[in-house]
Coordinates of C-alpha atoms in Angstrom, one line a residue:
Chain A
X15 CA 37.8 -12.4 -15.0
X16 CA 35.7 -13.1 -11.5
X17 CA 32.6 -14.5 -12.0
X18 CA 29.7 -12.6 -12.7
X19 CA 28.0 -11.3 -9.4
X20 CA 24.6 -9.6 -8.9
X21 CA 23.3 -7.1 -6.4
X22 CA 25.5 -5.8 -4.0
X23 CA 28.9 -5.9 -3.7
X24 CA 30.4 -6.6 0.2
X25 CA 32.0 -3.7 1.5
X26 CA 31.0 -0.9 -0.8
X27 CA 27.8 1.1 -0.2
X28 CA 25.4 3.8 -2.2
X29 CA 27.4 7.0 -2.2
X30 CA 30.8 5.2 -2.1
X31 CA 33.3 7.0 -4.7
X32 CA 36.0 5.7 -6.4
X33 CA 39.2 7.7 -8.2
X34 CA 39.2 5.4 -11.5
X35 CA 37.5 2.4 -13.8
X36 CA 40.1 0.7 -12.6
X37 CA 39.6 1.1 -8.9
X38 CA 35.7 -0.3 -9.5
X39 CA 37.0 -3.2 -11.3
X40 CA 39.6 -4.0 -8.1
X41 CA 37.2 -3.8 -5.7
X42 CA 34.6 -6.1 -7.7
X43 CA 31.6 -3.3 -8.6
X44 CA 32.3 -3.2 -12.5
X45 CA 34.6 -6.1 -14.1
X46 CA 36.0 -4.0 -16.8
X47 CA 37.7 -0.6 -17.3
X48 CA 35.8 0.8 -20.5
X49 CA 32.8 -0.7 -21.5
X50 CA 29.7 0.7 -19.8
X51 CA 28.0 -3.0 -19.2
X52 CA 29.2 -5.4 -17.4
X53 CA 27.3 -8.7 -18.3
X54 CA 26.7 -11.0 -21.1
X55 CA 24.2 -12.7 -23.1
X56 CA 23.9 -16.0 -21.0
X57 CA 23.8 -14.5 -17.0
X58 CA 22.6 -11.1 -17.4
X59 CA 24.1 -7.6 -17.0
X60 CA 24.7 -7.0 -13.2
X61 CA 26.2 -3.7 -13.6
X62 CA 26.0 -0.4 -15.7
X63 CA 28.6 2.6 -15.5
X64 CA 26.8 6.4 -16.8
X65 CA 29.6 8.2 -18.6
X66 CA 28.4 10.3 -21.2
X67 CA 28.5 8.0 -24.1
X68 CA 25.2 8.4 -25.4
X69 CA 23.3 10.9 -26.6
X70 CA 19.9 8.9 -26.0
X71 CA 20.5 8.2 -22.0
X72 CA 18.3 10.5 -19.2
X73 CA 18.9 10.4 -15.7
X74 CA 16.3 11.0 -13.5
X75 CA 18.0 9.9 -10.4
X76 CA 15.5 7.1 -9.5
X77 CA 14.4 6.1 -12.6
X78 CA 16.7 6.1 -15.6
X79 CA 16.4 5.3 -19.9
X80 CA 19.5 4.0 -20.9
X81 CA 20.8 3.5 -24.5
X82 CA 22.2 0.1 -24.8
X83 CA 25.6 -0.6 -26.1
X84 CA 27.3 -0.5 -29.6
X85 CA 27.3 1.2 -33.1
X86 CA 28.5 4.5 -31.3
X87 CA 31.6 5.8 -32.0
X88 CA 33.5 9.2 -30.2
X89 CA 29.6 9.8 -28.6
X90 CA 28.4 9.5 -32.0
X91 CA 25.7 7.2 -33.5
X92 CA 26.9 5.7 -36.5
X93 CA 24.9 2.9 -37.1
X94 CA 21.9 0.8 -35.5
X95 CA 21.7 -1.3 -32.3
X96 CA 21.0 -4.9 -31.7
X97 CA 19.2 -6.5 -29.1
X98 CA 21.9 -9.8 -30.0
X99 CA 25.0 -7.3 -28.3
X100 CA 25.7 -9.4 -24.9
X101 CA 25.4 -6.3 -23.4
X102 CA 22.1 -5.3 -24.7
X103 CA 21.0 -9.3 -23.9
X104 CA 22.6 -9.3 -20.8
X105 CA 20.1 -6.4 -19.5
X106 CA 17.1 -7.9 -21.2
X107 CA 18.3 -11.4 -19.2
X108 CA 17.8 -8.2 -16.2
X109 CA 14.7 -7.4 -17.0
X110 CA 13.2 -10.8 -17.6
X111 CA 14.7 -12.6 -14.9
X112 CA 14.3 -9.7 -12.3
X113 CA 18.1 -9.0 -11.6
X114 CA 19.4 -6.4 -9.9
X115 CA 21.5 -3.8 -11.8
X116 CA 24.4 -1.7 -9.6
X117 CA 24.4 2.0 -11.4
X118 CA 27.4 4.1 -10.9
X119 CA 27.9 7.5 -12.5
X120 CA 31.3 8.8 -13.9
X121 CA 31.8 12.3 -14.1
X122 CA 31.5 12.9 -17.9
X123 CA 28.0 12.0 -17.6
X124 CA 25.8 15.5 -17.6
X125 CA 23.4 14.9 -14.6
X126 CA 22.6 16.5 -11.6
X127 CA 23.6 13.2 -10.0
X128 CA 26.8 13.0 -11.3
X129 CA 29.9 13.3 -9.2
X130 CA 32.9 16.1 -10.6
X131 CA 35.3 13.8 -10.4
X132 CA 35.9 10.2 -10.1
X133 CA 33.0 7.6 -10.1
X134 CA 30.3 7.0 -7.5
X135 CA 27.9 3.9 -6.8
X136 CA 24.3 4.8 -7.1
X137 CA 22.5 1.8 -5.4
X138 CA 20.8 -1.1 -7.2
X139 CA 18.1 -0.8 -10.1
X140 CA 15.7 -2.9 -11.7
X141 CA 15.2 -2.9 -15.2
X142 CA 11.6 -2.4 -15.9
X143 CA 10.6 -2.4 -19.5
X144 CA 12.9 -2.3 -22.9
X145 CA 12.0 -0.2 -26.2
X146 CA 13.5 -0.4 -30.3
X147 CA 13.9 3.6 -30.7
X148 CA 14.6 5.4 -34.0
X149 CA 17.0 8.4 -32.2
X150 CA 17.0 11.6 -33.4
X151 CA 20.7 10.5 -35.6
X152 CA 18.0 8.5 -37.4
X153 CA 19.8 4.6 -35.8
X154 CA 17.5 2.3 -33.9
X155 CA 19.2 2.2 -30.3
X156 CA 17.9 -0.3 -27.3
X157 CA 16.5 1.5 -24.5
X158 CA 16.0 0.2 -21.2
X159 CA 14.1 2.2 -18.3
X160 CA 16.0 1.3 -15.1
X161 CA 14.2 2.4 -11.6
X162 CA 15.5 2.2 -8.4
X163 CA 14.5 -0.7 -6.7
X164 CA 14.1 1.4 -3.2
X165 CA 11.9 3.8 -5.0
X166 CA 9.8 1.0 -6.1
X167 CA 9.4 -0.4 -2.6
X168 CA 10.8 2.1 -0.1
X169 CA 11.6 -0.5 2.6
X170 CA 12.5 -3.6 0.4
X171 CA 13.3 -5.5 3.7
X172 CA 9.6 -5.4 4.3
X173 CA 8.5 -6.7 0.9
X174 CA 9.6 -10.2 2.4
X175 CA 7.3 -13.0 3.3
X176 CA 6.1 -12.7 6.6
X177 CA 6.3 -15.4 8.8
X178 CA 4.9 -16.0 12.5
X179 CA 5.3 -18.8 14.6
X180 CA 1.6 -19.3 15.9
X181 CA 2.7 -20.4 19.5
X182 CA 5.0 -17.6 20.6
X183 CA 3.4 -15.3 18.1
X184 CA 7.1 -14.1 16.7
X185 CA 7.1 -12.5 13.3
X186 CA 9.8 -12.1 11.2
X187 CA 10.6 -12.1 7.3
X188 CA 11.9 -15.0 5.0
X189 CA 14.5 -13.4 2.4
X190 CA 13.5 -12.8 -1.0
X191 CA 13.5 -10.3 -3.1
X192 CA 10.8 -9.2 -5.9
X193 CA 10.6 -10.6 -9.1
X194 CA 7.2 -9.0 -10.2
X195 CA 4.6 -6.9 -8.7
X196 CA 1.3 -7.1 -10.6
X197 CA -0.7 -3.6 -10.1
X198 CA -4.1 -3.0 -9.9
X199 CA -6.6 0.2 -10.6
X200 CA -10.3 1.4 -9.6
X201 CA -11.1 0.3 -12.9
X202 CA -9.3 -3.0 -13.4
X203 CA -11.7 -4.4 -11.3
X204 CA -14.9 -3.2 -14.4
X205 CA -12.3 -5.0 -17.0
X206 CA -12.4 -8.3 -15.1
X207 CA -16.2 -8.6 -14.3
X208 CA -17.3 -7.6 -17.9
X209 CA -15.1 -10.8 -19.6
X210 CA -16.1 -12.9 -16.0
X211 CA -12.5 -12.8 -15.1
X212 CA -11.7 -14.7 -18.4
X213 CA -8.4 -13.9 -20.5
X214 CA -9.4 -12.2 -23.7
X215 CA -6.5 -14.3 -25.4
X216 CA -6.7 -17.7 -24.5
X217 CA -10.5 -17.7 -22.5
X218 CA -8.4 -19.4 -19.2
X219 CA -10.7 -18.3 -16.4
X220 CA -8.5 -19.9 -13.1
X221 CA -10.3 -20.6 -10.0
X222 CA -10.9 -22.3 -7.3
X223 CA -14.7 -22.8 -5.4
X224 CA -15.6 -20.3 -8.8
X225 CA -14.0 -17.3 -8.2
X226 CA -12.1 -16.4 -11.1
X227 CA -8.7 -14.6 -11.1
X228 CA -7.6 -13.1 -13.7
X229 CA -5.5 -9.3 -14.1
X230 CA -5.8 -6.4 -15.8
X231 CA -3.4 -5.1 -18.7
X232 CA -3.0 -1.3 -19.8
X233 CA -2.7 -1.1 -23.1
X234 CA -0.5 2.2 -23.1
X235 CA 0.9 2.3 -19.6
X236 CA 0.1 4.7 -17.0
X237 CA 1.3 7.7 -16.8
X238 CA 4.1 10.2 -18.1
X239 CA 6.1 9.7 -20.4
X240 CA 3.3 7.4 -21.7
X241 CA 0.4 8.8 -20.8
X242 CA -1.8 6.3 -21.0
X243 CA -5.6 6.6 -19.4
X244 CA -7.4 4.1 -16.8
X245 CA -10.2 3.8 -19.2
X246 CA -12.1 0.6 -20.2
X247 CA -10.6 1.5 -23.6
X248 CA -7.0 1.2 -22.8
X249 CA -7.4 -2.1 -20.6
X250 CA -7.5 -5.8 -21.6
X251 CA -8.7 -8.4 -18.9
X252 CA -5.9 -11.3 -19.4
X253 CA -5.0 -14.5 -17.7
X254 CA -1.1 -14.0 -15.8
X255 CA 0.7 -15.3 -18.9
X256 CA -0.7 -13.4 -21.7
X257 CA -0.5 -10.3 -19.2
X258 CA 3.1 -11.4 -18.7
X259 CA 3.4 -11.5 -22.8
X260 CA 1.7 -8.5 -23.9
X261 CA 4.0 -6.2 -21.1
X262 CA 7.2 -7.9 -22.3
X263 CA 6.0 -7.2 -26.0
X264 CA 5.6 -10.8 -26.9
X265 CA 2.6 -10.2 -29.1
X266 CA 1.0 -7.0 -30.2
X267 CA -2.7 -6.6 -31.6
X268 CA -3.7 -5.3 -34.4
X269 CA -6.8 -3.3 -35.0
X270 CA -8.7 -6.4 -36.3
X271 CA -8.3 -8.2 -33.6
X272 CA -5.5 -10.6 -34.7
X273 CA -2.6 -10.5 -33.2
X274 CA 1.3 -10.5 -34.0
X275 CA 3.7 -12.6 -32.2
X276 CA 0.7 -15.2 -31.2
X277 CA -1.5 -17.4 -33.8
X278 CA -4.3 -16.3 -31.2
X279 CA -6.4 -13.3 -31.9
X280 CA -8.7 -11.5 -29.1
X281 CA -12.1 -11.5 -28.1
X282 CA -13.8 -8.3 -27.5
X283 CA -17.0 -8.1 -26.0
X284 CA -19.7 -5.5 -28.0
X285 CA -19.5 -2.3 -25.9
X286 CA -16.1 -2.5 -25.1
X287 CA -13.8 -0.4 -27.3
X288 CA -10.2 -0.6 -27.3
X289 CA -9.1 2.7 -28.8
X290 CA -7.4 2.2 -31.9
X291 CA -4.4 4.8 -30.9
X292 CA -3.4 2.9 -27.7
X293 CA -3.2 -0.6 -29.6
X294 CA -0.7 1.2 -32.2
X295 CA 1.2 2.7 -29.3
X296 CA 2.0 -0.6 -27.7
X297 CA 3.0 -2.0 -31.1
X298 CA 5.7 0.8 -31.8
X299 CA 6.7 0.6 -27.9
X300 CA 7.5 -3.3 -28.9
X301 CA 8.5 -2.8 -32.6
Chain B
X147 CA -28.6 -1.6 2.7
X148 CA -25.7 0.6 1.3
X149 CA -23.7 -0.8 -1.4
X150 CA -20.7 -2.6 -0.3
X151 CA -17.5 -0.6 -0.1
X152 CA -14.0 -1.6 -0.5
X153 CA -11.0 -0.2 1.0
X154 CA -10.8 3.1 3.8
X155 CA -14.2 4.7 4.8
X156 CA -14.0 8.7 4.3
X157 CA -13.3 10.1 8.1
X158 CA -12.4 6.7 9.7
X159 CA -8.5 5.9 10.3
X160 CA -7.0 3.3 11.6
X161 CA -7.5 3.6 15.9
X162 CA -10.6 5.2 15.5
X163 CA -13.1 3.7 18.7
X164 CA -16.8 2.8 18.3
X165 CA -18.8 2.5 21.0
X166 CA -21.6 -0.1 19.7
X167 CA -21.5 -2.1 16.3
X168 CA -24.4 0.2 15.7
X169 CA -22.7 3.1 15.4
X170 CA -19.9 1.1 13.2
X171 CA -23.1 0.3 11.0
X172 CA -24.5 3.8 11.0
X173 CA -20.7 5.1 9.8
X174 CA -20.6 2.6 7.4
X175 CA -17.5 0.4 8.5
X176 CA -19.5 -2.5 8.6
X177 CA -22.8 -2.9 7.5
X178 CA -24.5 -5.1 10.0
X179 CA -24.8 -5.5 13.6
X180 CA -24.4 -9.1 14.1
X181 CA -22.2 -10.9 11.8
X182 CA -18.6 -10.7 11.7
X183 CA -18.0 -10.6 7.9
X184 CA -19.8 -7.7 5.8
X185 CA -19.8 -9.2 2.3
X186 CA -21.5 -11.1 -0.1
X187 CA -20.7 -14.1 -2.7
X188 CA -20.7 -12.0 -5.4
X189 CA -18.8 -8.6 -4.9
X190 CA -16.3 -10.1 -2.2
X191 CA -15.9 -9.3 1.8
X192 CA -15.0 -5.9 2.4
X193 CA -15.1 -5.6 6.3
X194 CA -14.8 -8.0 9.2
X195 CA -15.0 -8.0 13.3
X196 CA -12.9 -10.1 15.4
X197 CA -14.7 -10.2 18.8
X198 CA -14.2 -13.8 20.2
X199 CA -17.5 -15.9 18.5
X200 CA -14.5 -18.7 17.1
X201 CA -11.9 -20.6 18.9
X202 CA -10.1 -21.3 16.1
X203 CA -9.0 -17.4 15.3
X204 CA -5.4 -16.4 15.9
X205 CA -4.4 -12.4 16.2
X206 CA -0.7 -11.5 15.8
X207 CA -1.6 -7.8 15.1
X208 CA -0.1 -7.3 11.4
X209 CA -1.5 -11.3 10.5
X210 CA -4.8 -13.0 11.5
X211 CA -5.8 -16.4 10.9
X212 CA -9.4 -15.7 10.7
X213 CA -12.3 -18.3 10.8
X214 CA -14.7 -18.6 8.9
X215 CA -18.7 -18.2 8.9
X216 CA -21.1 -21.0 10.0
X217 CA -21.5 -24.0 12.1
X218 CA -20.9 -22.1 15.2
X219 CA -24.1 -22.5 18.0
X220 CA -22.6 -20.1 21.7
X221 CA -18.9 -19.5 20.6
X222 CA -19.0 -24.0 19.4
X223 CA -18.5 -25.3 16.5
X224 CA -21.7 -28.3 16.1
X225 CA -21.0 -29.0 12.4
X226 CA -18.5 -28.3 9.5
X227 CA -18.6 -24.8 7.7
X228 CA -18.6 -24.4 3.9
X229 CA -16.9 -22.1 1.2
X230 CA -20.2 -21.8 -0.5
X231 CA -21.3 -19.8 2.6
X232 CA -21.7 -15.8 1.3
X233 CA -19.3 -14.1 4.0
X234 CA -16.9 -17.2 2.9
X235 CA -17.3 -17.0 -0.7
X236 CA -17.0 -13.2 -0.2
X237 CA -13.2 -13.6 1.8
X238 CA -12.1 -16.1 -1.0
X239 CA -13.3 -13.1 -3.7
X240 CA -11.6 -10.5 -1.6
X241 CA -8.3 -12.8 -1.5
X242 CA -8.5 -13.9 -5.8
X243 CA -9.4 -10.5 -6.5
X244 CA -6.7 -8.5 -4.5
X245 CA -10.0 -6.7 -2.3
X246 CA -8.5 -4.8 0.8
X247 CA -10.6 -6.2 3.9
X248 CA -10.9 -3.6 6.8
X249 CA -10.3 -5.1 10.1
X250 CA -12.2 -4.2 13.8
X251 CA -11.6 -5.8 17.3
X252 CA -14.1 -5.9 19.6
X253 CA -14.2 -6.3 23.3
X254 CA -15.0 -10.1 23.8
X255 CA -11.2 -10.8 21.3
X256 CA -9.0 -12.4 23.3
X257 CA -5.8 -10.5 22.0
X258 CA -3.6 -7.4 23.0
X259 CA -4.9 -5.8 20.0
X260 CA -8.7 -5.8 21.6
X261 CA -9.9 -2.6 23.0
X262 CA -11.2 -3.2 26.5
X263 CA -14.4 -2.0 25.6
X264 CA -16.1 -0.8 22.4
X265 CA -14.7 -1.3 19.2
X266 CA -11.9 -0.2 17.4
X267 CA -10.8 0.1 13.7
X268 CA -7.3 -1.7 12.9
X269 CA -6.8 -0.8 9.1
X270 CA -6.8 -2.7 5.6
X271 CA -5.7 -6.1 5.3
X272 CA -4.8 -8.7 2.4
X273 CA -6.6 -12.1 2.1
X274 CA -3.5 -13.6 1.2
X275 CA -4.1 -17.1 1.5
X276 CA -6.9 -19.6 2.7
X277 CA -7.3 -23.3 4.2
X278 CA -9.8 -25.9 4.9
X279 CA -9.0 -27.3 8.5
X280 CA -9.9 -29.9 10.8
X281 CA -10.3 -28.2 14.0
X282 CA -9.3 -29.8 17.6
X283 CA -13.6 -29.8 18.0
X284 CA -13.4 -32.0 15.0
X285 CA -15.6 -30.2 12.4
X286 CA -13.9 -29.0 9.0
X287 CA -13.7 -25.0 9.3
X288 CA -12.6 -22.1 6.4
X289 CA -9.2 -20.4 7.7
X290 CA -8.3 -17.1 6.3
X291 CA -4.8 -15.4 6.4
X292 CA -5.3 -11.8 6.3
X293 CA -1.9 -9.6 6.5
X294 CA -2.1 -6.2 7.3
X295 CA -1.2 -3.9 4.0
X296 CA 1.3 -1.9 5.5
X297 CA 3.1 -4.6 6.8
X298 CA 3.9 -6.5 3.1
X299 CA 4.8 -3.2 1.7
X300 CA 5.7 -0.4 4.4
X301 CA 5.0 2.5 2.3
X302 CA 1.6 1.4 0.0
X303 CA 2.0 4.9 -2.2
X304 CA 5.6 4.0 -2.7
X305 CA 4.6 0.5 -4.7
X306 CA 2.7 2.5 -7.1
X307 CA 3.6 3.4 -10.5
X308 CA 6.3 5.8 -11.2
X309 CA 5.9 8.4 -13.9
X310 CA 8.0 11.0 -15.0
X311 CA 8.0 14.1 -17.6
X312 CA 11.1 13.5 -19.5
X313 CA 11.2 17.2 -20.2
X314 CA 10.9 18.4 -16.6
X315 CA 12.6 15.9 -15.0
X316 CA 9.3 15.6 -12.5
X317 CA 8.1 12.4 -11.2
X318 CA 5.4 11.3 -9.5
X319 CA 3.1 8.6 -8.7
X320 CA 0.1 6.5 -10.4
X321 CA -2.4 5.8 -8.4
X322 CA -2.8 1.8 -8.0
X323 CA -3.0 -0.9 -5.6
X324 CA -1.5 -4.3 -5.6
X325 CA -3.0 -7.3 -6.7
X326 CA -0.2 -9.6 -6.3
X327 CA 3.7 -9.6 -5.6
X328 CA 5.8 -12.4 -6.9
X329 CA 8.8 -13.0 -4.9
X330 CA 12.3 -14.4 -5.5
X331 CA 14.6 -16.5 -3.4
X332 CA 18.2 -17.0 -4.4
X333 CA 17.6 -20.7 -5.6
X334 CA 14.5 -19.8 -7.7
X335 CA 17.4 -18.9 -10.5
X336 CA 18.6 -22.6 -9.9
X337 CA 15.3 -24.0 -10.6
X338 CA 14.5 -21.9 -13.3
X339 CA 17.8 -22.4 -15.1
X340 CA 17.8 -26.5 -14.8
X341 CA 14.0 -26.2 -17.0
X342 CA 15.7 -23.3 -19.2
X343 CA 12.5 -21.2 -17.7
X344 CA 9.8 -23.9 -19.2
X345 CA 7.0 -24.6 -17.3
X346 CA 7.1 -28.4 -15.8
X347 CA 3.6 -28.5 -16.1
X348 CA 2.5 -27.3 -19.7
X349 CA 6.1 -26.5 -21.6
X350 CA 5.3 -22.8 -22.3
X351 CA 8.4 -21.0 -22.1
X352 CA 7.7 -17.0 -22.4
X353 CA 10.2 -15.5 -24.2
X354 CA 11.6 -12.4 -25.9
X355 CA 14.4 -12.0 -28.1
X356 CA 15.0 -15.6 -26.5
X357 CA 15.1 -14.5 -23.0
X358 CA 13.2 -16.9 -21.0
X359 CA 10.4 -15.7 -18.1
X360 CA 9.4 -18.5 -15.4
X361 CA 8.8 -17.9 -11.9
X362 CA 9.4 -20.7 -9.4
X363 CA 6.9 -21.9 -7.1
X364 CA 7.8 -23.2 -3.7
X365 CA 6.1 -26.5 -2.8
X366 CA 5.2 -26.0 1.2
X367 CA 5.8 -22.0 1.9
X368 CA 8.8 -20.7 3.4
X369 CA 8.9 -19.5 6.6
X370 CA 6.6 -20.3 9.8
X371 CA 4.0 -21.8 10.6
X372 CA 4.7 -23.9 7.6
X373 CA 8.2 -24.4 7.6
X374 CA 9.0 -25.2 3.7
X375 CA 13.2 -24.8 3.0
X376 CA 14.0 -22.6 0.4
X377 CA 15.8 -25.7 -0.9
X378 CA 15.3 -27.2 -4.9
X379 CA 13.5 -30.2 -3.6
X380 CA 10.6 -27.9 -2.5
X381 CA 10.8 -25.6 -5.9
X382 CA 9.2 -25.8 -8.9
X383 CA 10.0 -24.0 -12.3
X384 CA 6.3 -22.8 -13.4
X385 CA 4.9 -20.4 -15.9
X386 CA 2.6 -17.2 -14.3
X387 CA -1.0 -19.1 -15.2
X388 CA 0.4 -22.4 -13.2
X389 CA 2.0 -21.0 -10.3
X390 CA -1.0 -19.1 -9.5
X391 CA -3.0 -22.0 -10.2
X392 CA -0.8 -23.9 -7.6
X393 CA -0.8 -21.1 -5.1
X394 CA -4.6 -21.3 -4.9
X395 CA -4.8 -25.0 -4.8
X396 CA -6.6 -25.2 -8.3
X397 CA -4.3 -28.3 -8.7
X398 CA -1.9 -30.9 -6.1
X399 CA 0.5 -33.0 -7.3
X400 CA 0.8 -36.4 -6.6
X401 CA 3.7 -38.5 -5.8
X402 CA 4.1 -40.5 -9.3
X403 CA 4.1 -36.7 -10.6
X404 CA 0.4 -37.2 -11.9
X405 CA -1.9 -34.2 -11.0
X406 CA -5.2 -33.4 -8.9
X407 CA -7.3 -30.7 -10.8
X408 CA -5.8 -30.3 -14.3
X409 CA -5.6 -32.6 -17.0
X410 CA -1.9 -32.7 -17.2
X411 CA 0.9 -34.0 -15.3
X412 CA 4.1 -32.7 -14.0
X413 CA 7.4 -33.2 -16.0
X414 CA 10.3 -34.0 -13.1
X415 CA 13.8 -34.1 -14.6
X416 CA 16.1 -37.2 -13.9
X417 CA 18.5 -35.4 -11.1
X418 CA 15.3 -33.6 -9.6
X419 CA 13.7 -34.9 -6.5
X420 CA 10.8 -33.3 -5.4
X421 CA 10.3 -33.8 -1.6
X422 CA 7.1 -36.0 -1.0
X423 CA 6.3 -34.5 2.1
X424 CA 6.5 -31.0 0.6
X425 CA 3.9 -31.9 -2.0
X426 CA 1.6 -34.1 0.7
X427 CA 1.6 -30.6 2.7
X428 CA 0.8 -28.8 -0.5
X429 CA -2.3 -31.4 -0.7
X430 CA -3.2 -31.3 3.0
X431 CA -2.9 -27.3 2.8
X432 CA -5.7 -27.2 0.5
X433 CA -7.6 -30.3 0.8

């Protein structure tokens, strides 16, 4: 088999279709013919083929949940899933390393998107966060919420860094790509100035000349499906890493304080709450 | 005086002309007549006015570098400026803190972005990096790199946070700004693999399910005017806290891989060369 090969593939484009498995495994998009993941547990998984084999996968065009790979047998779910399958590794190697995922849709897979026959590329993806889910067969399956990388930035070119040559005054861009983008709210900015820009974890307050830096995490993410407020008691005021940690699910907190994952507890200033139903949230997100 | 605002001004858009810096005052774009940076060393810099008072400012349109306040007697510079002064201490908040700085040009600006007369309003900007510089006059000034918003990301609503109803199949957008965007070259992987995505400088290696985050830091900055090679002799593998750290000068390295600023030292592997010019412009960069 070729070796492994992330992002995109010369010669083919978003839209390009393609009569059979076989055909995407000629032409270099998906290295095999049946399994829906191409990757494995040491590179990451640099490609994913929607087919209709599981009953737990949504398609919402630019943003995706996908159920993971294994314990499924004719579409059924016969037994639980485990983040060990190189497939399932593979796309947490994805996620954590920011590498990009080709999606292509085959034309058993119910979606709007979906072509009638044959297969069809459907542009790169990032994975964005994972989740442990009981599905309604009653068997834990890995999820993984895949968006469209020109949905997150719609010009990705222009996420480059900029670079000017100060005597001619020429701009252009240095290639890279994104490997995290770190969000901020109205009310982040509250979070940071009650703890003085110190992380609630590990009370690291960088700086330089005394201005702190520090960012703000949300305990119970933003919006739908989550649905989680920008409210002082759904945000924590950490330094990068334990931001890093507590979005990846490396810890958890409990509602005294202490935490799971970390020998660390957190410090919470009187006044500020932290509501007790977000902090649960985030633990069964990361269970 | 008002209290300082961040970010647009209701019923000012970018282009909008201003006949006096009173009237820019009296709409609340900037909130004094004379000096060119509206801010303070506690809530950060929120607006500032190019109009020709320092030799040392450079204009490309979507980049500035932007000099400081103080030390500067009829457009000279008679004696070296300090971060400690409030406009100063106000850019360095608005750059740690992610603040959006609104940009005017006046009529004395050298540039082709200068109105001939008046003022004009040129839109939000990032404070994405700073320097302390020895100027041809020969007194130490504060240099600010401010990049216009829509120029690192094209579309700002786009980088905000997508949410969708799983049962409508709607999606839309959370409203958020950026606070930082960590970037990826194609070699990062290469240093992050040879240190297994462990920190050189404090051994932390965030993990889950044994999936390794690091980011990798470049030593002198890609791309002009600085001129660092994306190349693994001007990389480091670094964990979140410690490349922002280095990013912001909180700590140089030396050449016997001993450390300015923190405590620890940097762990090289055998097989690893670290350019020493790279890390002397690193040290220069933010003497």
């Amino acid at each position: 088999m070729a070796a492994i090969q992330f992002g995109e593939i010369e010669g083919i484009k978003e839209g390009d279709t393609f009569i059979s498995r076989q055909e995407m495994t000629n032409k270099g998009l998906h290295r095999n013919t049946v399994q829906g993941i191409d990757g494995n547990g040491e590179h990451g998984s640099a490609s994913i083929v929607l087919n209709g084999g599981y009953e737990d996968d949504k398609d919402y065009g630019n943003l995706i949940i996908y159920t993971g790979h294994g314990g499924n047998v004719n579409k059924k779910q016969i037994r639980d899933q485990s983040w060990d399958d190189p497939g399932n590794k593979g796309l947490l190697i994805s996620e954590m390393h920011g590498l990009p995922v080709r999606v292509s849709r085959g034309p058993k897979h119910k979606s709007k998107f979906s072509p009638e026959k044959g297969y069809q590329y459907g542009g790169l993806y990032m994975v964005t966060s994972h989740k442990y889910k009981k599905g309604a067969h009653g068997f834990w399956v890995c999820l993984f919420r895949l968006e469209k990388i020109s949905s997150i930035v719609s010009n990705s070119f222009d996420i480059r860094e900029l670079s000017v040559d100060y005597k001619t005054g020429e701009t252009s861009r240095v290639a890279s790509t994104i490997l995290r983008i770190v969000r901020d709210t109205r009310l982040s900015r509250k979070v940071k100035e009650l703890y003085n820009y110190t992380c609630q974890i590990c009370a690291l307050r960088i700086e330089f000349n005394g201005v702190g830096y520090a960012e703000a995490a949300h305990i119970r993410p933003l919006g739908k499906p989550h649905n989680g407020k920008d409210l002082l008691n759904n945000l924590l005021c950490l330094c990068p890493n334990h931001h890093v940690m507590f979005d990846k699910g490396h810890f958890t907190i409990n509602n005294d304080f202490s935490c799971e994952g970390i020998s660390e507890g957190i410090t919470v200033l009187d006044g500020h709450i932290l509501d007790p139903d977000n902090l649960n949230y985030h633990k069964e997100h990361h269970k």
